[in-house]
Coordinates of C-alpha atoms and ligand atoms in Angstrom, one line a residue:
Chain A
M484 CA 0.0 0.0 0.0
V485 CA 1.5 3.3 -1.0
S486 CA 0.3 6.4 0.7
V487 CA 0.5 9.9 -0.8
M488 CA 3.2 11.8 1.1
Q489 CA 2.1 15.1 2.4
R490 CA 4.6 17.6 1.0
Y491 CA 6.2 20.0 3.4
S492 CA 6.6 23.6 2.2
A493 CA 6.2 27.2 3.4
L494 CA 2.7 27.1 1.9
S495 CA 1.7 23.9 3.7
L496 CA 3.0 25.4 7.0
L497 CA 0.9 28.5 6.4
R498 CA -2.2 26.4 5.5
H499 CA -1.9 24.2 8.6
A500 CA -1.3 27.2 10.8
L501 CA -4.7 28.6 9.7
N502 CA -6.2 25.3 10.9
G503 CA -4.4 25.4 14.2
H504 CA -2.1 22.6 13.1
R505 CA -4.8 20.0 13.7
N506 CA -4.6 18.3 10.3
W507 CA -1.0 17.2 9.9
Q508 CA -0.8 13.7 8.6
A509 CA 1.5 11.3 10.6
A510 CA 4.9 11.2 9.0
W511 CA 4.8 7.4 8.6
R512 CA 2.3 4.6 9.2
S513 CA 2.3 1.9 11.8
P514 CA 0.9 -1.0 9.9
P515 CA 0.3 -4.5 11.4
L516 CA 3.3 -6.8 11.2
R517 CA 2.9 -9.4 8.5
D518 CA 4.7 -12.8 8.7
R519 CA 6.4 -12.6 5.3
Y520 CA 8.2 -10.0 3.2
S521 CA 10.6 -10.0 0.2
A522 CA 13.3 -8.5 2.4
I523 CA 13.8 -7.6 6.0
I524 CA 16.1 -4.8 7.2
V525 CA 17.1 -5.1 10.8
G526 CA 17.7 -1.7 12.5
A527 CA 15.9 1.6 11.8
G528 CA 19.0 3.8 12.2
G529 CA 20.4 5.9 9.4
H530 CA 21.8 3.0 7.4
G531 CA 18.7 0.8 7.6
L532 CA 16.3 3.6 6.8
A533 CA 18.4 4.9 3.9
A534 CA 18.7 1.4 2.5
A535 CA 14.9 1.0 2.7
Y536 CA 14.4 4.3 0.9
Y537 CA 16.8 3.6 -1.9
L538 CA 15.5 0.0 -2.3
A539 CA 12.0 1.5 -3.0
K540 CA 13.1 4.5 -5.0
E541 CA 16.0 3.1 -7.1
H542 CA 15.0 -0.5 -7.4
G543 CA 11.2 -0.5 -7.0
I544 CA 11.3 -3.0 -4.2
T545 CA 8.8 -2.1 -1.6
D546 CA 7.7 -5.4 0.0
V547 CA 10.2 -4.6 2.8
A548 CA 10.0 -4.5 6.6
V549 CA 12.4 -2.5 8.7
L550 CA 12.4 -4.0 12.2
E551 CA 13.7 -1.8 15.0
A552 CA 14.3 -2.9 18.6
G553 CA 13.6 0.5 20.1
W554 CA 12.2 3.5 18.4
L555 CA 13.1 4.8 15.0
G556 CA 16.2 7.0 15.0
G557 CA 17.0 6.2 18.7
G558 CA 20.4 4.6 18.1
N559 CA 23.7 6.2 17.1
V560 CA 22.0 8.2 14.3
A561 CA 20.7 10.3 17.2
R562 CA 23.8 10.1 19.4
N563 CA 26.6 11.3 17.1
T564 CA 28.2 14.6 16.4
V565 CA 26.9 15.0 12.9
T566 CA 30.3 15.7 11.2
V567 CA 30.0 15.0 7.5
R568 CA 33.3 14.9 5.6
S569 CA 35.5 13.0 3.1
N570 CA 39.1 13.5 4.3
Y571 CA 39.9 9.8 4.5
M572 CA 43.1 8.0 3.5
R573 CA 42.5 5.2 0.9
D574 CA 41.7 5.1 -2.8
E575 CA 38.8 2.8 -1.8
S576 CA 37.4 5.1 0.9
I577 CA 37.7 8.6 -0.5
P578 CA 35.4 8.3 -3.5
F579 CA 32.8 6.6 -1.4
Y580 CA 32.8 9.5 1.2
V581 CA 32.9 12.1 -1.5
R582 CA 29.7 10.6 -3.0
S583 CA 28.1 10.5 0.4
V584 CA 28.9 14.2 1.1
D585 CA 27.4 15.1 -2.3
L586 CA 24.3 13.1 -1.6
Y587 CA 23.8 14.9 1.7
D588 CA 24.1 18.3 -0.1
G589 CA 21.0 17.4 -2.2
L590 CA 19.1 15.4 0.4
T591 CA 16.8 18.0 1.8
R592 CA 15.3 18.5 -1.6
D593 CA 15.3 14.7 -2.4
L594 CA 13.5 13.8 0.9
N595 CA 11.3 17.0 1.1
F596 CA 12.6 17.2 4.7
N597 CA 14.7 20.1 6.0
L598 CA 17.9 18.5 7.2
M599 CA 19.3 22.0 8.1
Q600 CA 22.3 21.0 6.1
S601 CA 25.1 23.5 6.8
K602 CA 28.4 23.6 5.0
R603 CA 30.9 24.4 7.7
T604 CA 34.4 23.6 6.7
M605 CA 36.5 21.5 9.0
I606 CA 39.9 22.7 10.2
D607 CA 42.4 20.2 11.5
V608 CA 44.8 21.7 14.0
L609 CA 48.1 19.9 13.6
Q610 CA 50.4 19.7 16.6
T611 CA 52.9 16.9 15.8
W612 CA 55.0 16.3 12.7
G613 CA 53.5 12.8 12.5
M614 CA 50.1 14.4 12.0
V615 CA 51.4 16.9 9.5
R616 CA 52.7 14.0 7.5
D617 CA 49.5 12.0 7.9
R618 CA 47.4 15.0 6.5
R619 CA 49.9 15.5 3.6
R620 CA 49.5 11.8 2.7
R621 CA 45.8 12.1 2.8
R622 CA 45.8 15.2 0.6
L623 CA 47.8 13.4 -2.2
I624 CA 45.1 10.8 -2.4
M625 CA 42.2 13.1 -1.8
D626 CA 43.3 15.4 -4.7
I627 CA 42.7 12.4 -7.1
Y628 CA 39.1 12.0 -6.1
G629 CA 38.0 15.6 -5.7
S630 CA 38.1 15.9 -1.9
T631 CA 39.9 18.9 -0.6
Y632 CA 42.6 19.8 1.9
Q633 CA 44.5 23.1 2.0
D634 CA 47.3 24.0 4.3
I635 CA 47.0 27.2 6.3
S636 CA 49.5 28.9 8.6
V637 CA 49.1 29.2 12.3
D638 CA 48.3 33.0 11.9
E639 CA 45.5 32.2 9.4
L640 CA 44.1 29.5 11.8
R641 CA 44.0 32.0 14.7
R642 CA 42.3 34.6 12.4
R643 CA 39.7 32.1 11.4
V644 CA 39.1 30.7 14.9
P645 CA 39.7 33.6 17.3
L646 CA 38.7 31.4 20.4
L647 CA 41.6 29.2 19.7
T648 CA 44.2 30.9 21.9
G649 CA 46.1 27.9 23.3
G650 CA 48.8 25.9 21.6
G651 CA 51.3 28.7 21.6
P652 CA 55.1 28.3 21.3
D653 CA 55.5 27.6 25.0
S654 CA 52.8 25.0 25.3
R655 CA 53.1 21.3 25.5
L656 CA 52.2 20.8 21.9
P657 CA 52.7 24.0 19.9
I658 CA 50.5 24.3 16.9
L659 CA 52.5 23.7 13.7
G660 CA 49.8 24.4 11.1
A661 CA 46.4 23.5 10.0
A662 CA 44.6 21.8 7.2
V663 CA 41.2 23.0 5.8
H664 CA 38.6 20.6 4.5
T665 CA 36.0 22.8 2.9
D666 CA 33.6 19.9 2.0
A667 CA 32.6 19.3 5.6
S668 CA 29.1 20.0 6.9
V669 CA 26.9 19.4 9.8
N670 CA 23.1 18.8 9.8
R671 CA 20.2 17.7 11.9
H672 CA 20.5 14.0 12.9
D673 CA 16.8 13.5 13.8
A674 CA 15.8 14.9 10.4
V675 CA 18.0 12.4 8.6
A676 CA 16.3 9.5 10.3
W677 CA 12.8 11.0 10.1
G678 CA 13.3 12.2 6.5
Y679 CA 14.4 8.8 5.2
A680 CA 11.7 7.0 7.2
R681 CA 8.9 9.2 5.9
A682 CA 10.1 9.0 2.3
A683 CA 10.5 5.2 2.5
D684 CA 7.1 4.8 4.2
A685 CA 5.5 6.9 1.4
L686 CA 6.9 4.5 -1.2
G687 CA 5.4 1.5 0.6
V688 CA 8.1 0.2 2.9
E689 CA 6.9 -0.8 6.4
I690 CA 8.7 0.4 9.5
H691 CA 8.1 -1.6 12.7
Q692 CA 9.3 -0.1 15.9
K693 CA 9.6 -2.0 19.2
T694 CA 10.3 -5.1 17.3
P695 CA 13.7 -6.5 18.4
V696 CA 15.1 -9.4 16.4
T697 CA 16.3 -12.1 18.9
Q698 CA 17.4 -14.8 16.5
L699 CA 18.2 -15.2 12.8
L700 CA 16.6 -18.2 11.2
R701 CA 18.0 -20.6 8.5
G702 CA 16.1 -23.0 6.3
P703 CA 17.0 -26.7 5.7
D704 CA 19.3 -25.6 2.8
G705 CA 21.3 -23.4 5.2
A706 CA 20.1 -20.1 3.6
I707 CA 18.5 -17.4 5.7
S708 CA 14.7 -17.8 6.1
G709 CA 13.7 -15.1 8.4
V710 CA 14.0 -13.7 12.0
E711 CA 12.5 -14.4 15.4
T712 CA 10.9 -11.5 17.3
P713 CA 8.8 -11.2 20.4
R714 CA 5.9 -10.3 18.0
G715 CA 6.3 -13.6 16.1
T716 CA 8.4 -15.1 13.4
V717 CA 8.9 -13.0 10.3
R718 CA 10.0 -14.8 7.1
A719 CA 12.0 -13.4 4.2
P720 CA 14.6 -14.8 1.8
I721 CA 16.8 -11.8 2.4
V722 CA 17.8 -10.3 5.8
A723 CA 20.0 -7.3 5.9
L724 CA 21.6 -6.3 9.3
A725 CA 22.1 -2.6 9.9
V726 CA 22.3 -2.8 13.7
S727 CA 25.4 -0.8 14.5
G728 CA 27.3 -2.3 17.3
H729 CA 25.2 -5.4 17.6
T730 CA 26.1 -7.1 14.3
T731 CA 28.0 -10.0 15.9
T732 CA 25.3 -10.3 18.6
L733 CA 22.9 -11.3 15.8
T734 CA 25.2 -13.2 13.5
E735 CA 26.4 -15.4 16.4
T736 CA 22.8 -16.7 16.7
V737 CA 23.6 -18.6 13.4
G738 CA 27.2 -19.3 14.3
L739 CA 28.7 -16.7 12.0
R740 CA 31.8 -14.9 13.3
L741 CA 32.8 -11.6 11.9
P742 CA 36.0 -9.4 12.1
L743 CA 34.2 -6.8 14.3
R744 CA 34.8 -5.3 17.7
T745 CA 32.3 -3.1 19.5
I746 CA 33.6 0.1 21.0
N747 CA 32.1 3.1 22.8
L748 CA 32.3 6.7 21.5
T749 CA 31.2 9.7 23.5
A750 CA 30.1 13.3 23.1
F751 CA 28.9 16.1 25.2
V752 CA 27.3 19.6 24.7
S753 CA 27.6 22.9 26.4
E754 CA 24.9 25.4 27.3
P755 CA 23.9 27.5 24.3
V756 CA 26.2 30.6 23.8
K757 CA 26.3 33.3 21.2
P758 CA 27.7 32.4 17.8
A759 CA 31.4 32.0 18.3
L760 CA 32.6 29.2 16.1
D761 CA 31.6 28.9 12.4
V762 CA 33.8 25.9 11.5
I763 CA 34.3 22.4 12.8
V764 CA 37.6 22.4 14.7
N765 CA 39.3 19.0 14.8
C766 CA 42.3 18.4 17.0
P767 CA 43.5 14.9 16.2
D768 CA 46.7 15.1 18.2
L769 CA 44.7 15.8 21.4
G770 CA 41.7 13.6 20.6
V771 CA 38.9 16.2 20.6
Y772 CA 36.8 18.0 18.0
L773 CA 34.0 20.5 18.2
S774 CA 31.4 22.5 16.3
Q775 CA 28.7 24.9 17.3
S776 CA 25.1 23.9 16.7
D777 CA 22.4 26.1 15.3
K778 CA 21.0 26.4 18.8
G779 CA 24.4 27.7 20.1
E780 CA 25.6 24.6 22.0
M781 CA 29.2 23.6 21.6
V782 CA 29.0 20.0 20.4
I783 CA 32.2 18.2 21.6
G784 CA 33.4 14.7 20.7
G785 CA 36.3 12.8 22.1
A786 CA 38.4 9.7 21.3
P787 CA 36.9 6.2 21.6
D788 CA 37.0 4.5 24.9
L789 CA 39.9 1.9 25.0
G790 CA 38.9 -1.7 24.8
Q791 CA 35.6 -3.3 23.7
S792 CA 32.4 -1.8 25.2
F793 CA 28.7 -2.2 24.8
R794 CA 27.9 0.8 27.0
R795 CA 25.9 3.9 26.1
D796 CA 27.3 6.2 28.8
I797 CA 30.5 8.1 28.9
K798 CA 33.5 6.9 31.0
Q799 CA 34.6 9.6 33.5
G800 CA 38.2 9.2 32.4
V801 CA 37.4 9.8 28.7
F802 CA 35.3 12.8 29.7
E803 CA 37.9 14.4 31.9
H804 CA 40.7 13.7 29.3
T805 CA 38.6 15.3 26.5
V806 CA 37.8 18.4 28.6
A807 CA 41.4 18.8 29.6
M808 CA 42.6 18.6 26.0
L809 CA 39.9 21.0 24.9
L810 CA 41.0 23.6 27.5
E811 CA 44.6 23.4 26.3
L812 CA 43.5 25.0 23.0
F813 CA 40.4 26.8 24.1
P814 CA 41.2 28.2 27.6
A815 CA 38.2 30.5 27.5
F816 CA 35.9 27.4 27.7
R817 CA 36.9 27.0 31.3
R818 CA 33.8 29.1 32.0
L819 CA 31.5 27.1 29.7
K820 CA 28.9 25.0 31.4
L821 CA 28.4 21.5 30.0
L822 CA 24.8 20.4 29.8
R823 CA 24.6 16.8 28.6
Q824 CA 27.0 13.9 28.0
W825 CA 26.3 10.5 26.4
G826 CA 27.8 7.7 24.4
G827 CA 27.0 5.1 21.9
H828 CA 28.4 1.7 20.9
L829 CA 29.5 0.9 17.4
D830 CA 31.4 -1.9 15.7
M831 CA 34.8 -1.4 14.1
A832 CA 36.2 -3.9 11.6
H833 CA 39.7 -5.3 11.8
D834 CA 41.0 -2.9 9.2
A835 CA 38.7 0.0 10.5
S836 CA 36.9 0.2 7.1
P837 CA 33.2 -0.5 6.8
I838 CA 31.7 -3.8 5.8
V839 CA 28.8 -3.9 3.3
S840 CA 28.6 -7.4 2.2
K841 CA 27.0 -10.7 1.6
T842 CA 28.1 -13.4 4.1
D843 CA 28.7 -17.1 4.0
I844 CA 25.0 -17.6 4.8
P845 CA 23.0 -17.2 1.6
G846 CA 20.5 -14.3 1.9
L847 CA 22.2 -12.8 4.9
I848 CA 23.7 -9.3 4.2
V849 CA 25.5 -7.1 6.7
S850 CA 26.2 -3.4 6.8
A851 CA 28.6 -2.9 9.7
G852 CA 31.8 -1.4 10.9
W853 CA 30.3 2.1 10.9
W854 CA 32.1 3.7 13.7
G855 CA 32.2 7.1 11.9
G856 CA 29.3 6.3 9.7
Y857 CA 26.9 9.1 10.0
K858 CA 28.5 10.8 7.0
A859 CA 28.2 7.5 5.2
I860 CA 24.4 7.1 5.6
P861 CA 23.4 8.2 2.1
A862 CA 26.1 6.3 0.1
G863 CA 26.1 3.4 2.5
G864 CA 22.3 3.1 2.3
A865 CA 22.4 3.3 -1.4
G866 CA 25.1 0.6 -1.5
L867 CA 23.2 -1.7 0.8
A868 CA 20.0 -1.3 -1.2
H869 CA 21.9 -2.2 -4.4
L870 CA 23.3 -5.3 -2.8
I871 CA 19.9 -6.4 -1.5
A872 CA 18.2 -5.7 -4.9
T873 CA 20.8 -7.1 -7.3
G874 CA 22.9 -9.5 -5.2
R875 CA 25.9 -7.5 -6.3
P876 CA 27.7 -4.5 -4.7
D877 CA 27.7 -1.2 -6.4
P878 CA 31.1 0.2 -7.5
L879 CA 31.5 2.4 -4.4
T880 CA 30.9 -0.2 -1.8
A881 CA 32.5 -3.1 -3.7
P882 CA 35.8 -2.6 -1.9
F883 CA 34.1 -3.2 1.4
G884 CA 33.1 -6.8 1.1
L885 CA 34.0 -9.5 3.6
N886 CA 36.1 -11.2 1.0
R887 CA 38.9 -8.7 1.6
F888 CA 39.6 -10.5 4.9
R889 CA 39.6 -13.9 3.3
H890 CA 42.4 -12.6 1.0
L891 CA 44.0 -10.6 3.8
D892 CA 43.6 -7.6 1.5
Y893 CA 42.8 -5.1 4.1
V894 CA 41.6 -1.5 3.4
V895 CA 43.4 -0.1 6.4
E896 CA 41.8 3.2 7.5
T897 CA 42.4 5.2 10.6
G898 CA 40.4 7.8 12.5
T899 CA 40.6 11.4 11.2
T900 CA 39.1 13.2 14.1
T901 CA 40.5 11.5 17.1
A902 CA 43.3 9.3 15.7
R903 CA 45.2 8.0 18.6
Chain B
M675 CA 37.5 5.0 34.9
L676 CA 38.8 1.4 35.3
L677 CA 40.7 0.6 38.5
I678 CA 43.2 -2.0 37.5
D679 CA 44.8 -4.0 40.3
C680 CA 48.4 -4.4 39.0
P681 CA 50.1 -7.4 40.7
F682 CA 53.1 -5.2 41.3
C683 CA 51.7 -1.7 42.1
G684 CA 48.3 -2.3 43.5
K685 CA 45.1 -0.6 42.4
R686 CA 45.9 2.1 39.8
T687 CA 43.6 4.2 37.5
E688 CA 43.2 3.4 33.9
S689 CA 45.0 6.6 32.9
E690 CA 48.3 5.0 33.9
F691 CA 47.8 2.2 31.3
A692 CA 47.9 1.8 27.6
Y693 CA 45.4 -0.6 26.0
G694 CA 47.0 -3.4 23.9
G695 CA 44.1 -5.0 22.2
P696 CA 42.4 -8.4 22.7
A697 CA 44.6 -11.1 24.2
L698 CA 45.1 -13.5 21.4
A699 CA 46.1 -17.1 21.6
P700 CA 49.8 -17.6 20.8
R701 CA 50.6 -17.1 17.1
P702 CA 50.0 -20.4 15.4
D703 CA 52.0 -21.8 12.5
P704 CA 50.0 -20.6 9.5
A705 CA 51.3 -23.6 7.5
A706 CA 49.6 -25.9 10.0
L707 CA 46.2 -24.3 9.7
T708 CA 43.5 -24.1 7.1
D709 CA 43.2 -20.7 5.4
A710 CA 39.9 -20.1 7.3
E711 CA 41.5 -20.8 10.7
W712 CA 44.5 -18.5 9.9
V713 CA 42.2 -15.6 8.8
D714 CA 40.1 -16.2 11.9
W715 CA 43.2 -16.0 14.2
L716 CA 44.3 -12.8 12.5
T717 CA 41.1 -10.9 12.2
V718 CA 38.2 -12.2 14.3
P719 CA 38.3 -11.3 18.0
P720 CA 35.6 -12.6 20.4
N721 CA 33.0 -9.8 20.7
P722 CA 30.6 -10.9 23.4
L723 CA 28.3 -8.9 25.6
G724 CA 30.3 -10.4 28.4
W725 CA 33.8 -11.3 29.4
V726 CA 36.8 -10.6 27.2
E727 CA 40.5 -11.1 27.8
E728 CA 42.7 -8.1 26.8
R729 CA 46.2 -6.7 27.2
W730 CA 47.0 -3.6 29.2
W731 CA 50.5 -2.1 29.5
H732 CA 51.3 -0.4 32.8
A733 CA 53.2 2.3 30.9
R734 CA 53.1 5.0 33.6
G735 CA 53.7 2.5 36.4
C736 CA 55.9 -0.6 36.6
G737 CA 56.0 -1.2 32.8
A738 CA 54.6 -4.7 33.0
W739 CA 52.2 -6.1 30.3
L740 CA 49.1 -7.5 32.0
T741 CA 46.2 -9.6 30.9
L742 CA 42.8 -8.6 32.1
R743 CA 39.5 -10.4 32.1
R744 CA 36.9 -7.6 31.8
H745 CA 33.2 -7.4 31.2
T746 CA 32.2 -5.4 28.1
V747 CA 28.8 -4.3 29.6
T748 CA 29.7 -3.7 33.3
H749 CA 33.4 -2.9 33.0
E750 CA 33.9 -5.3 35.9
I751 CA 37.4 -6.7 36.1
A752 CA 37.4 -10.4 37.3
E753 CA 41.1 -11.1 36.9
V754 CA 44.5 -9.4 36.4
R755 CA 47.5 -11.4 35.7
H756 CA 51.1 -10.7 34.6
G757 CA 52.0 -11.8 31.1
R758 CA 49.6 -13.8 28.9
Ligands
FAD215 C1 29.3 9.9 20.3 C2 29.3 9.6 18.8 C3 29.8 10.5 17.9 C4 29.8 10.2 16.5 N1 30.2 11.2 15.6 C5 30.1 10.9 14.3 C6 30.4 12.0 13.4 O1 30.7 13.1 13.8 N2 30.4 11.7 12.1 C7 30.1 10.5 11.6 O2 30.1 10.2 10.4 N3 29.7 9.4 12.5 C8 29.7 9.7 13.8 N4 29.4 8.7 14.7 C9 29.1 7.3 14.2 C10 27.6 7.2 13.6 O3 26.7 7.6 14.6 C11 27.4 5.7 13.3 O4 28.4 5.2 12.5 C12 26.0 5.5 12.6 O5 25.0 6.3 13.2 C13 25.7 4.1 12.6 O6 24.7 3.7 11.7 P1 23.2 3.8 12.0 O7 22.7 5.2 12.0 O8 22.5 2.9 11.1 O9 23.1 3.2 13.5 P2 22.0 3.3 14.6 O10 21.3 4.6 14.6 O11 22.6 2.9 15.9 O12 21.0 2.2 14.1 C14 21.0 0.8 14.4 C15 19.7 0.4 14.9 O13 19.6 -1.0 15.1 C16 18.8 -1.2 16.2 N5 19.0 -2.6 16.7 C17 20.1 -3.1 17.3 N6 19.9 -4.4 17.6 C18 18.7 -4.8 17.1 C19 18.0 -6.0 17.0 N7 18.4 -7.1 17.5 N8 16.7 -6.0 16.4 C20 16.2 -4.8 15.9 N9 16.9 -3.6 15.9 C21 18.1 -3.6 16.5 C22 19.1 -0.2 17.2 O14 18.1 0.0 18.2 C23 19.3 1.0 16.3 O15 18.2 1.9 16.2 C24 29.4 8.9 16.1 C25 28.9 8.0 17.0 C26 28.8 8.3 18.4 C27 28.3 7.3 19.3
ZN216 ZN1 52.3 -2.0 37.7

């Protein structure tokens, strides 16, 4: 059943205002859960919802259920620091992220949902020669694929980020220079989840919240046959996992081991303050990065917690370290009040690149290893949809198959923001 | 913050330690394994909601490499031993 999506516009806002906002249509349906679909996507986060949308839009496949344990957009898609950028290292990675950044730039129009997409520019503050070398290496490869890095001097950095008064010649790690990545943007995370959900729903895809998958099911031939949920068994010849952090929890129910470790990443925000920072500042040597939200809050992210973790809170040690590092460069923030802190758990592959792949179990597809994968939602979702629809990866996600491990042909990536 | 009970130094905070990754079984002879077993040893760590064994280096203390048994949901540490 395909509903007609109510279009959002200034005119519709005006019209509904005249009616006291009583007649807005629900953004998506809550249909009854059927016991069979052509495909099941597990996880209504950014990747699952984007895949559902592109499956319907690009491939005409709408007999699809997205099953979500909690509520739609309640996972990492709502817990991240919304930094969208393409300054990666490898020939395999950069074109994929360049495409994803491009898709984000057109997504508000495509989804008819205001993502509050804001081109911000990211400036990397470089404080060790090793990091200067790392950025130079990245730039050589980025130049090939149309991503951008420009070197600027310390003076130019201080002119562009007046609040950055630390890191002087007498400090522990004097600033050596900076690299400017103009492609970077931030946007509104809820809108990404809701926009994809609404558009996928309008094309006929069903989204089922509060429907955790507890067990994958295999038929007598060994192929995937469906999933078990507390609401009953749901059958499908194709099951795609987009469960960020819990991929192995589910694949282990059918004995499939994957090269993934689950880690915890954290962030916190300050009280809203007047506009003071118009770029994303990234300090990879210190393990902290920040941007200012439209509401005025400083949104601050730190390095991953060490070791495997399935927690959603922030470890005090990580928090204190991140704050201490932030104050080294932004001493004025000593007076800033912090309002909220949180974490999320994500899985990271052995080579730190994502996995969008078929598995040894026919019909079972995984999209995982997204530990910095908010930026990757549009291109990753499109790639996952292509794999579900055609059984083959699209060119941009083809390097990220599980086969690379079988051949020990790693695509070794490393963190850009908080590499440590 | 983890409180790691170093066998030599007593209880010390995590900030004195460097994380050294999952504690792997000793490196096998690749020639004696199937390809799948070799790839598994190289790339697939256990990833349970539960107990893992991992290596921690008491870099800002006695300098010893320790093996911890730690819970990935509660952070509880059940065992700390010197070496593997
Ligand atoms: C603090 C923090 C900061 C980050 N900053 C950035 C950043 O600046 N830029 C960037 O690109 N990335 C960033 N990330 C990473 C990014 O958030 C993730 O890579 C991305 O959101 C993961 O994909 P997703 O949106 O599909 O995941 P999620 O939104 O987590 O979706 C997975 C969904 O699966 C559901 N699920 C799990 N198990 C089951 C089950 N058994 N049955 C049914 N449903 C299930 C979950 O409830 C969840 O809703 C950050 C992450 C964190 C935690
Ligand atoms: Zn010690």
